[in-house]
Coordinates of C-alpha atoms in Angstrom, one line a residue:
X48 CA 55.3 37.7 -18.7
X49 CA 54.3 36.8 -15.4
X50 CA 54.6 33.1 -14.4
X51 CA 54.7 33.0 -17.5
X52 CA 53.5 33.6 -15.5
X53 CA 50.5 31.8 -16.1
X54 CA 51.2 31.5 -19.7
X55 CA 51.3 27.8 -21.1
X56 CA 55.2 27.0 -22.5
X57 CA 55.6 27.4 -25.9
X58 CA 54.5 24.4 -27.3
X59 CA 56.0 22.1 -29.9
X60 CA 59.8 24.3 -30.3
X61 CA 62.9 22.2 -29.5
X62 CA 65.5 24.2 -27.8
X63 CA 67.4 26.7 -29.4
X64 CA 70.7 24.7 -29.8
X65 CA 69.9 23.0 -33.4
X66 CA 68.5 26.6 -35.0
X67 CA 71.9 28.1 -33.8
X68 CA 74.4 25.2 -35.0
X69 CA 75.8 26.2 -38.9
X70 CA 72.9 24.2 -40.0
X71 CA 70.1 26.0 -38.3
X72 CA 71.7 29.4 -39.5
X73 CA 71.8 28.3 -42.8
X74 CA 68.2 27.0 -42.9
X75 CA 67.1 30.3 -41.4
X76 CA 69.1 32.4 -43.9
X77 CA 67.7 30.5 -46.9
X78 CA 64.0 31.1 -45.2
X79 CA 64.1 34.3 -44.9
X80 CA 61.8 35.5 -47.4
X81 CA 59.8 32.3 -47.9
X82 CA 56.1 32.7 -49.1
X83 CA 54.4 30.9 -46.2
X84 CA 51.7 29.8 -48.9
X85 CA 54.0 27.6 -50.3
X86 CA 55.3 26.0 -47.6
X87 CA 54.8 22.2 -47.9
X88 CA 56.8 22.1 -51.2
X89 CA 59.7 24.3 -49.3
X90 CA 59.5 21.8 -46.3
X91 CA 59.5 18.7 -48.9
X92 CA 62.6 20.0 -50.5
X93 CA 64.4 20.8 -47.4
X94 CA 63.8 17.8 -45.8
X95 CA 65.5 15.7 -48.6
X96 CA 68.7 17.4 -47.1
X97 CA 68.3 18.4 -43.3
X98 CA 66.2 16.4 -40.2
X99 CA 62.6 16.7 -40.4
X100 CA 62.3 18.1 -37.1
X101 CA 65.6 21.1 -37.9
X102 CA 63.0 22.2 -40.9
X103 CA 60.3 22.2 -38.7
X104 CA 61.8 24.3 -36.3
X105 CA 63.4 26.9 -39.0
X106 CA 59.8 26.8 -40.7
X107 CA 58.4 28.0 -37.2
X108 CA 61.0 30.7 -36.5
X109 CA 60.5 32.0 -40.2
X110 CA 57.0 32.1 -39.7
X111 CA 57.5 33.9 -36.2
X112 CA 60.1 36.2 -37.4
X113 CA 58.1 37.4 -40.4
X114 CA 55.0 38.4 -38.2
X115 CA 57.8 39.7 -35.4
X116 CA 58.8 42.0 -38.1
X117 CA 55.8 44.4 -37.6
X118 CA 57.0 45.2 -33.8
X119 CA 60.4 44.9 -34.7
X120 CA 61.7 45.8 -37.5
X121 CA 62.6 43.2 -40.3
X122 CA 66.2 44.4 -39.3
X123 CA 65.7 43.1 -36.1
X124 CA 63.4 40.3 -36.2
X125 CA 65.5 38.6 -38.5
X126 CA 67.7 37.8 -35.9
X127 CA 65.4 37.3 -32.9
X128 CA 63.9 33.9 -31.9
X129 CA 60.3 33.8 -31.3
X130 CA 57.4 31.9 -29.4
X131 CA 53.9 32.1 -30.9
X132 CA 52.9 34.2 -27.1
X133 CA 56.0 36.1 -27.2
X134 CA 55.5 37.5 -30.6
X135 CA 51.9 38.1 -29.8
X136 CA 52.7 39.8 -26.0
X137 CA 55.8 41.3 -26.1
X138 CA 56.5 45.3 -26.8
X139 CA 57.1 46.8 -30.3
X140 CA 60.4 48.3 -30.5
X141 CA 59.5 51.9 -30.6
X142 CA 57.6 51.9 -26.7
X143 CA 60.5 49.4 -25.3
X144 CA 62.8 52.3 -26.6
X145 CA 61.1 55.1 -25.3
X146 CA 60.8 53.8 -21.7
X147 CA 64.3 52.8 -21.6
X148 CA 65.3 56.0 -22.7
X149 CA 62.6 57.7 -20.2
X150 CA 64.6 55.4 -17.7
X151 CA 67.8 56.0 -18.2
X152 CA 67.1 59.8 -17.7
X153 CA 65.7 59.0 -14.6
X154 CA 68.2 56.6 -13.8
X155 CA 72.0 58.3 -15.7
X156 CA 74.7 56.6 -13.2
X157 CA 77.3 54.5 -14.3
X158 CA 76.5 50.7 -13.2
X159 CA 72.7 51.0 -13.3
X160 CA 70.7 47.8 -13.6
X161 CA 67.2 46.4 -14.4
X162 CA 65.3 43.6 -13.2
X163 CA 62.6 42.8 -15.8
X164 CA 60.0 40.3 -14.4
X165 CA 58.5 38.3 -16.7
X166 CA 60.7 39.3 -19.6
X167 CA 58.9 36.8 -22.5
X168 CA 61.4 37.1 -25.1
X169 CA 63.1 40.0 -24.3
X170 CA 61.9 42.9 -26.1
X171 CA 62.1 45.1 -23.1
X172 CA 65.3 43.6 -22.6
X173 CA 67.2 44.5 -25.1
X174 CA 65.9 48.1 -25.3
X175 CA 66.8 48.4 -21.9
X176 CA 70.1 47.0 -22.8
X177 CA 70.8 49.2 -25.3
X178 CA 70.2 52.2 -23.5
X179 CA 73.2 50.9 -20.8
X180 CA 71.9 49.0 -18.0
X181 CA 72.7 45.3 -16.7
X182 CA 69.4 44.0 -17.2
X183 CA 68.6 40.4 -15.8
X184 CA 65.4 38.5 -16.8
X185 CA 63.2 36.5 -15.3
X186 CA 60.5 34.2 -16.6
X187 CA 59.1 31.0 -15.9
X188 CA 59.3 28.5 -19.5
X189 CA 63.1 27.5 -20.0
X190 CA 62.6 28.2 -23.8
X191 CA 61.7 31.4 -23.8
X192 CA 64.4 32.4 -20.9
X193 CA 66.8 30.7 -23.6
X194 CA 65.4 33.1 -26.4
X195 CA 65.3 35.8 -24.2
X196 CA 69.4 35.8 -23.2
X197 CA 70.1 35.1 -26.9
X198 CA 67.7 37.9 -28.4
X199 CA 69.3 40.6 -25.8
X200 CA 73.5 39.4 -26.6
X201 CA 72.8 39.6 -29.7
X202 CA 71.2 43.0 -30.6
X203 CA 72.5 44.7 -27.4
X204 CA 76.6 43.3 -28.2
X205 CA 78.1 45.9 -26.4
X206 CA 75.9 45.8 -23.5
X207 CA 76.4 44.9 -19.7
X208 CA 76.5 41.2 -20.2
X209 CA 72.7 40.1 -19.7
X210 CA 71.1 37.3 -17.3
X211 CA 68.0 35.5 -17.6
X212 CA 67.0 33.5 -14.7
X213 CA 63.9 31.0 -15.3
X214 CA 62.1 30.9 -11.9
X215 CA 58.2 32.7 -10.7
X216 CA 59.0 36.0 -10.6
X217 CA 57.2 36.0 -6.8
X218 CA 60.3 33.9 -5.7
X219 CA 62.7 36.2 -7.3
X220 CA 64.9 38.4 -4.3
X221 CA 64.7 41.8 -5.3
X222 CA 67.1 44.3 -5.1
X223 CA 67.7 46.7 -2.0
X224 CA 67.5 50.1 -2.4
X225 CA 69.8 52.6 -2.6
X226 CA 73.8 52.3 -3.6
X227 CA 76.1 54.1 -5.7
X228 CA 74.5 52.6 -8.7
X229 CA 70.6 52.6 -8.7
X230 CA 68.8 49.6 -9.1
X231 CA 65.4 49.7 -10.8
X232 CA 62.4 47.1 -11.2
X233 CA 60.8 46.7 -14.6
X234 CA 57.5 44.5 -14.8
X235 CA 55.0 42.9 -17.2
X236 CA 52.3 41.0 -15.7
X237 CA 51.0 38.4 -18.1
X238 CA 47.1 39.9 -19.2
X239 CA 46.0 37.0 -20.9
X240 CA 44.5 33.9 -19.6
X241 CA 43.4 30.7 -21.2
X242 CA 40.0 32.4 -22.2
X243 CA 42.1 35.8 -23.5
X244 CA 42.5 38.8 -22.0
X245 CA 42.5 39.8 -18.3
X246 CA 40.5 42.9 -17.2
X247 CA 40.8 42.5 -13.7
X248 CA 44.0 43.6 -12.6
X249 CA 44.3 41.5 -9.5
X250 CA 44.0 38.7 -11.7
X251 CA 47.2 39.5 -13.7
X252 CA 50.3 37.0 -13.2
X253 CA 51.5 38.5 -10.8
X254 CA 48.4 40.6 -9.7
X255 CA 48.8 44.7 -9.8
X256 CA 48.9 45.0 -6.2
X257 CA 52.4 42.4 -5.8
X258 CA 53.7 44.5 -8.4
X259 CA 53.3 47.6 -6.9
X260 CA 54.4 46.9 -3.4
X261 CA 57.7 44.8 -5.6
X262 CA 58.3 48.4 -7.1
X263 CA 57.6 50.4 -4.3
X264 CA 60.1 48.7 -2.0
X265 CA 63.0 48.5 -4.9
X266 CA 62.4 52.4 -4.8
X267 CA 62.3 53.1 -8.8
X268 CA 60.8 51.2 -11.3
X269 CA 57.7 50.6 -13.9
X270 CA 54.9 48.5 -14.7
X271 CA 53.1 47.5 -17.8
X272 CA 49.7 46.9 -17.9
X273 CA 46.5 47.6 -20.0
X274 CA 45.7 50.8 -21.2
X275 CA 42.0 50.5 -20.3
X276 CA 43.0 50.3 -16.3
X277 CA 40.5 52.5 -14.2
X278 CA 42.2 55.3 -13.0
X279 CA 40.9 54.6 -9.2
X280 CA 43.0 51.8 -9.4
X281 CA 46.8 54.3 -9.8
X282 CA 48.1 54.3 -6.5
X283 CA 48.7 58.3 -5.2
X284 CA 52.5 57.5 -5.2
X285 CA 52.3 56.0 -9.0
X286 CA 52.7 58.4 -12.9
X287 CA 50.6 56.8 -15.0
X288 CA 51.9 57.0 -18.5
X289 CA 49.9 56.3 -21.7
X290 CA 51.7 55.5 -24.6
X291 CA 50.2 55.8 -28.5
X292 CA 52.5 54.7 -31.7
X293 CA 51.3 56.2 -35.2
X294 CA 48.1 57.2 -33.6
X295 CA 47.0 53.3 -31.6
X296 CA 46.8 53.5 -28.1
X297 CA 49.2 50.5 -27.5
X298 CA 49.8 50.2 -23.5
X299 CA 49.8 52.5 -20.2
X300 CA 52.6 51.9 -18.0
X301 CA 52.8 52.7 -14.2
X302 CA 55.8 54.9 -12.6
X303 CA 57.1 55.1 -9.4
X304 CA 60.8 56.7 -7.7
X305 CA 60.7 56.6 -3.8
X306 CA 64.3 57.0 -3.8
X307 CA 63.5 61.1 -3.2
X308 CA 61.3 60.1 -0.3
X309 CA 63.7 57.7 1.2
X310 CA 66.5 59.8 1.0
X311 CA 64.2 62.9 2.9
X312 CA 64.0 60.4 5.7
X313 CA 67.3 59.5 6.1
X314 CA 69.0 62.9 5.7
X315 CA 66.5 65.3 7.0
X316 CA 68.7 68.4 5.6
X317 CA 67.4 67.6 2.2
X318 CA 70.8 67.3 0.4
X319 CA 70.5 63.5 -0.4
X320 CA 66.8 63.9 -1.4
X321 CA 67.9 66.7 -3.7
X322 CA 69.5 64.4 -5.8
X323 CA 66.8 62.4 -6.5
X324 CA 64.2 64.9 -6.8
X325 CA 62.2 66.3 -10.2
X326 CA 62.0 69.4 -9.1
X327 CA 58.6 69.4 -7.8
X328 CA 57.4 69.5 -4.1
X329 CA 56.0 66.2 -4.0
X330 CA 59.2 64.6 -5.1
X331 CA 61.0 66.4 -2.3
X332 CA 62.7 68.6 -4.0
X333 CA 63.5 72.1 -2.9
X334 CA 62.2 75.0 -4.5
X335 CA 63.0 75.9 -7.1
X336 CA 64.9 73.1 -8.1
X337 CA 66.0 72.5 -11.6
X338 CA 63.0 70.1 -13.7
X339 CA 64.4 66.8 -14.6
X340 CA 63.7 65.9 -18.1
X341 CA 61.6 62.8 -17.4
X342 CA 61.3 62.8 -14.2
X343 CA 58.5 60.8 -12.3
X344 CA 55.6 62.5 -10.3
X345 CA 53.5 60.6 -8.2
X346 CA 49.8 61.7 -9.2
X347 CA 50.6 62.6 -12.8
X348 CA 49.0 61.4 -15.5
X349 CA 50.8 61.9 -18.8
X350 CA 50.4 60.6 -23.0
X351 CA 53.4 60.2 -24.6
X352 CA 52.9 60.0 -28.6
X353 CA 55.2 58.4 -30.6
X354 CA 56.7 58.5 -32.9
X355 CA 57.2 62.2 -32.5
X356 CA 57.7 61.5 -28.5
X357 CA 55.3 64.6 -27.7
X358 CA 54.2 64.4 -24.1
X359 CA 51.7 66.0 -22.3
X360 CA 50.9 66.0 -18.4
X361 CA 48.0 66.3 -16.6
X362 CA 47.5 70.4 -15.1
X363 CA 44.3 69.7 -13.0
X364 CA 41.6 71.2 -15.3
X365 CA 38.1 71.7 -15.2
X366 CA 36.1 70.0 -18.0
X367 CA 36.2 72.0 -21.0
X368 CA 32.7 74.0 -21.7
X369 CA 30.4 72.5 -24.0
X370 CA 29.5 74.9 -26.8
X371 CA 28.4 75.0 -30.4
X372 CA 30.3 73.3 -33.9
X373 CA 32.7 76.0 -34.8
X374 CA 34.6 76.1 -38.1
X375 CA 37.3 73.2 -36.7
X376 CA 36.6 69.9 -34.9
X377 CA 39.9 68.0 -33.4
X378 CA 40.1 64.4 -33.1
X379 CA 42.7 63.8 -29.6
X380 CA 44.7 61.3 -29.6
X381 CA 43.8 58.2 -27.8
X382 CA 46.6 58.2 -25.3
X383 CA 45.2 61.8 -24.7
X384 CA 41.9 60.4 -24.2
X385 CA 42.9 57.5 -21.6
X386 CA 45.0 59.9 -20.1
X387 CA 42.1 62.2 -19.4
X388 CA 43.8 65.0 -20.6
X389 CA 41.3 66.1 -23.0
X390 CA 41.2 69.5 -21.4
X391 CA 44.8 70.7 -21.5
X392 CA 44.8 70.5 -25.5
X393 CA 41.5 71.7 -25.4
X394 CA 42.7 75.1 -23.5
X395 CA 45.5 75.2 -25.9
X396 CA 43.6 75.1 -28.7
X397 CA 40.9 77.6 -27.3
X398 CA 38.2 75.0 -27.9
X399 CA 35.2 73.2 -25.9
X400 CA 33.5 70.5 -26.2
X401 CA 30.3 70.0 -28.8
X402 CA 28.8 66.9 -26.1
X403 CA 30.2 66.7 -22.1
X404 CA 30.5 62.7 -22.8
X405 CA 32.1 62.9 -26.1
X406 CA 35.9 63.8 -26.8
X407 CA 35.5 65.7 -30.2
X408 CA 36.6 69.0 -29.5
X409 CA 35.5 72.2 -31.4
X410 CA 37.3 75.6 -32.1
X411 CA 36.9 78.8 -33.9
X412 CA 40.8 78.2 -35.2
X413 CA 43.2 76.2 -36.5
X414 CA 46.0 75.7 -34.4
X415 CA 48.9 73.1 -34.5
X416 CA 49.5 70.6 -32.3
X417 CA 50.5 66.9 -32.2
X418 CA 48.1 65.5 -29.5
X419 CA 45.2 65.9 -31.8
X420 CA 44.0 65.7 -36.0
X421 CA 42.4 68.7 -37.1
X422 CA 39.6 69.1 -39.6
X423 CA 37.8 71.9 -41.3
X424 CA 34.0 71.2 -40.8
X425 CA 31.5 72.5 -44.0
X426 CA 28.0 71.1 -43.0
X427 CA 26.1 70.3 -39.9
X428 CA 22.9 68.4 -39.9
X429 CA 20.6 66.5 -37.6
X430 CA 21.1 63.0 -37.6
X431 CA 19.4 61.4 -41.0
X432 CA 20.9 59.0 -43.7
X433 CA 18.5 60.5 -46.3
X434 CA 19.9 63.6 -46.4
X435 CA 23.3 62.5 -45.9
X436 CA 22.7 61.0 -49.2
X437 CA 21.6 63.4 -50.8
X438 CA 24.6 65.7 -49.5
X439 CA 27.2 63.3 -50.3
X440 CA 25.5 63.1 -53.8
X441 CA 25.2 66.6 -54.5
X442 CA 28.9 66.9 -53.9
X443 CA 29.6 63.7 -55.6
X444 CA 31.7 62.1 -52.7
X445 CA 33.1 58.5 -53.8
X446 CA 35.1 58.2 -50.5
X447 CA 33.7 58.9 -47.4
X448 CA 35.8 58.4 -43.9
X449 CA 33.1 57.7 -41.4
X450 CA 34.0 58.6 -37.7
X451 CA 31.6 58.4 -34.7
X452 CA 31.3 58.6 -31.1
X453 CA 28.1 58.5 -28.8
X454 CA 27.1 57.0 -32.5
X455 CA 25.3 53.1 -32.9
X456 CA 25.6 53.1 -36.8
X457 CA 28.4 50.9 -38.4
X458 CA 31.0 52.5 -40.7
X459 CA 30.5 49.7 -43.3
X460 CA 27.1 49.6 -43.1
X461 CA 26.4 53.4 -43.6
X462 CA 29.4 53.7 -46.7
X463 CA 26.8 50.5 -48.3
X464 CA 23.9 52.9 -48.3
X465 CA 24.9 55.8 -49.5
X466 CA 26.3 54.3 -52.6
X467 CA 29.1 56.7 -53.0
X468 CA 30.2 57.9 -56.5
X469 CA 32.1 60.7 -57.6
X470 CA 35.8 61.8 -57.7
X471 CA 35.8 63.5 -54.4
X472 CA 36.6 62.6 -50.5
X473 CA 34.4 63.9 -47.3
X474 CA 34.9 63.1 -43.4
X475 CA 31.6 62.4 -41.7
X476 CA 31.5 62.6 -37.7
X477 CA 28.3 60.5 -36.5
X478 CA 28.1 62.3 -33.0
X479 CA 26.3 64.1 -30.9
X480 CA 26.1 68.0 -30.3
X481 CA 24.5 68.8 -26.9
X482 CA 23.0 65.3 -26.2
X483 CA 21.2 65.4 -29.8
X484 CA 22.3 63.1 -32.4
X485 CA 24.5 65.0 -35.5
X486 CA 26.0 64.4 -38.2
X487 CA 29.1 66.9 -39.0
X488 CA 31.1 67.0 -42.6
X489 CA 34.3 68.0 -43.3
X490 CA 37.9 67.4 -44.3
X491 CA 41.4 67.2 -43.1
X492 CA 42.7 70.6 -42.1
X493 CA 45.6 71.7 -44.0
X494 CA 47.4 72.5 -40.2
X495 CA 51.2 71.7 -40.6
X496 CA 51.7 69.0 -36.9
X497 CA 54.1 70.4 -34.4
X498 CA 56.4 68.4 -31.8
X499 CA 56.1 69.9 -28.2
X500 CA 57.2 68.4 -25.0
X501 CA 55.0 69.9 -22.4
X502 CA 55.4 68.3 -18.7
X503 CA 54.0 71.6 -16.6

């Protein structure tokens, strides 16, 4: 990422040469499911037969590639190389996949490539490359440009050949726009400093605003950044996008494709701009044009869920009323939440809210849908741990889920002293209903999920 873009090298790794010699695949193969707790006999006895500093190396990459295996797949990260940042910073298979997928919709000729600034170790990369395009990377540390180019050729094989170039991505030329074969700009500022994470976008490596100006004058592209980014700080002509896997927010990512625009200015009959367009007016599109699966529209903001890939887009809504518990209370998703979009599933679901600063929503009905968890609520009561007790006693709850918002009281804390017992399970929502503190108890609603794309 970045100048590493501003990352430190990855300290202490040789190059890559040794670990990929007969030797070093050997050493890998026989590490592959070491127990890290009993590592300094393992490195004794492997050291009696290899140099000390090829089982060092192996030892680090086994170590890397078992906690790799969590974004990647053990399939996968068995076969990557790792840094200690670039297991820790890159993307987990299953968001790298859906936004080269999302790409390559946007993006379907023949010959399309990517640039990905500050590529780290390539998960993007090789997504990227699997979904068809000639992806060069740049970043700044020679080893991880070196574990970049070997992760992508060897789990994209049959892809465009792959370049890494190690260089600051603010030197790097970009590409011009337009061409037979579109060219698009993929980038991932590094967010963490020397004293951890980065909340001030301009202080990213690069900073927001050079990557927004890179994308803008490439004409199509994306940007990574932190899913807690105000929402002032989307540009007009941006999509923001925010992405959830198995229910954790895990980044937001920022969309742009001019190449509508451009083309409206050089061909003011429309026809090039129609081939660009997403079928909405402020892509340039006629009316009436055909929807683009995917396509990017400046002002949007959208939550993507994944696995499932259900999307939903922003429709301009009013806030949803406030009103009193009803039978269900929905949990959204938190890429719905960051998104904003709390009141399009609201409207679906015929629901309001039970507090204006507080996204529990409330309905009469159960009614499917994946951008939020339903629950059947049994009990409402003020705010008061005695009676909670006594409830949770009476119907002899020994597990209690505790969820809360606009709540100061710690889930731990409150499971210690109510001194659950009993063979039965409760939900409790510390919350507030109208601006008064509440406590609401319930259970999972027995609502089969559904899978709807919905970009209107």
């Amino acid at each position: 990422m970045g100048r590493v873009n501003d990352r430190a090298p990855a300290p202490h790794l040789p190059h890559l040469a040794p670990l990929l010699s007969p030797k070093g695949q050997a050493l890998l193969a026989e590490l592959r499911d070491y127990d890290p707790a009993r590592e300094l006999a393992v490195a004794t006895r492997l050291r009696r037969d290899h140099p000390a500093e090829l089982v060092s190396a192996a030892l680090a990459q086994a170590r890397l590639r078992q906690r790799g295996a969590a974004k990647f797949g053990a399939r996968d990260a068995d076969r990557m190389y790792f840094t200690p940042h670039g297991v820790e910073q890159s993307t987990r298979t299953a968001v790298a996949a859906h936004r080269a997928a999302r790409l390559r919709g946007i993006a379907p000729e023949a010959g399309a490539a990517v640039l990905d600034l500050c590529c780290g170790i390539g998960g993007d990369a090789i997504e990227l490359a699997r979904a068809g395009f000639a992806v060069t990377g740049v970043d700044l540390d020679p080893l991880t440009c070196e574990i970049a180019l070997t992760n992508v050729r060897t789990l994209a094989p049959d892809a465009p050949s792959p370049t890494v170039r190690c260089q600051d991505v603010r030197e790097t030329e970009l590409p011009e726009p337009g061409g037979t074969a579109p060219h698009a700009l993929f980038v991932d500022p590094a967010r963490r400093g020397g004293r951890g994470r980065i909340f001030d976008p301009e202080a990213y490596s690069p900073p927001l605003s050079w990557a927004v100006d890179a994308v803008r004058r490439t004409g199509l592209g994306a940007i990574k950044i932190a899913p807690g980014i105000p929402h002032e700080l989307v540009p007009d002509d941006f999509e923001a996008e925010w992405i959830s896997d198995g229910g954790d927010v895990k980044e937001a990512v920022l969309w742009h494709d001019g190449r509508a625009a451009r083309a409206a200015q050089a061909d003011p009959s429309g026809q090039a701009a129609q081939a660009h367009a997403g079928g909405r007016p402020d892509t340039f599109a006629p009316a009436g044009a055909p929807e683009v699966p995917g396509a990017v529209v400046g002002g949007t903001r959208r939550a993507t869920l994944l696995p499932s890939g259900a999307t939903l887009t922003s429709r301009g809504l009013p806030d949803p009323p406030v009103r009193g518990p009803g039978r269900f209370l929905y949990e959204p998703d938190g890429a719905v939440i960051r998104a904003h979009l709390v009141a399009e599933v609201a409207e679906e679901l015929n629901g309001g809210l039970l507090d204006e600063t507080i996204a529990y929503i409330t309905a009469d009905e159960a009614r499917a849908t994946p951008y939020a968890t339903a629950y059947e609520i049994t009990d409402e009561l003020p705010f008061g741990l005695k009676k909670l007790k006594a409830l949770l006693r009476e119907r002899e709850v020994g597990v209690l889920t505790v969820k809360k918002r606009g709540s100061a009281v710690e889930p731990e804390e409150l499971r210690r002293r109510m001194k659950l017992k009993g063979p039965n399970a409760a939900t409790v929502f510390l919350t507030r209903v109208a601006g008064a503190p509440a406590m609401l108890i319930g259970h999972p609603a027995a609502v089969r999920p559904t899978v709807c794309n919905r970009a209107e």
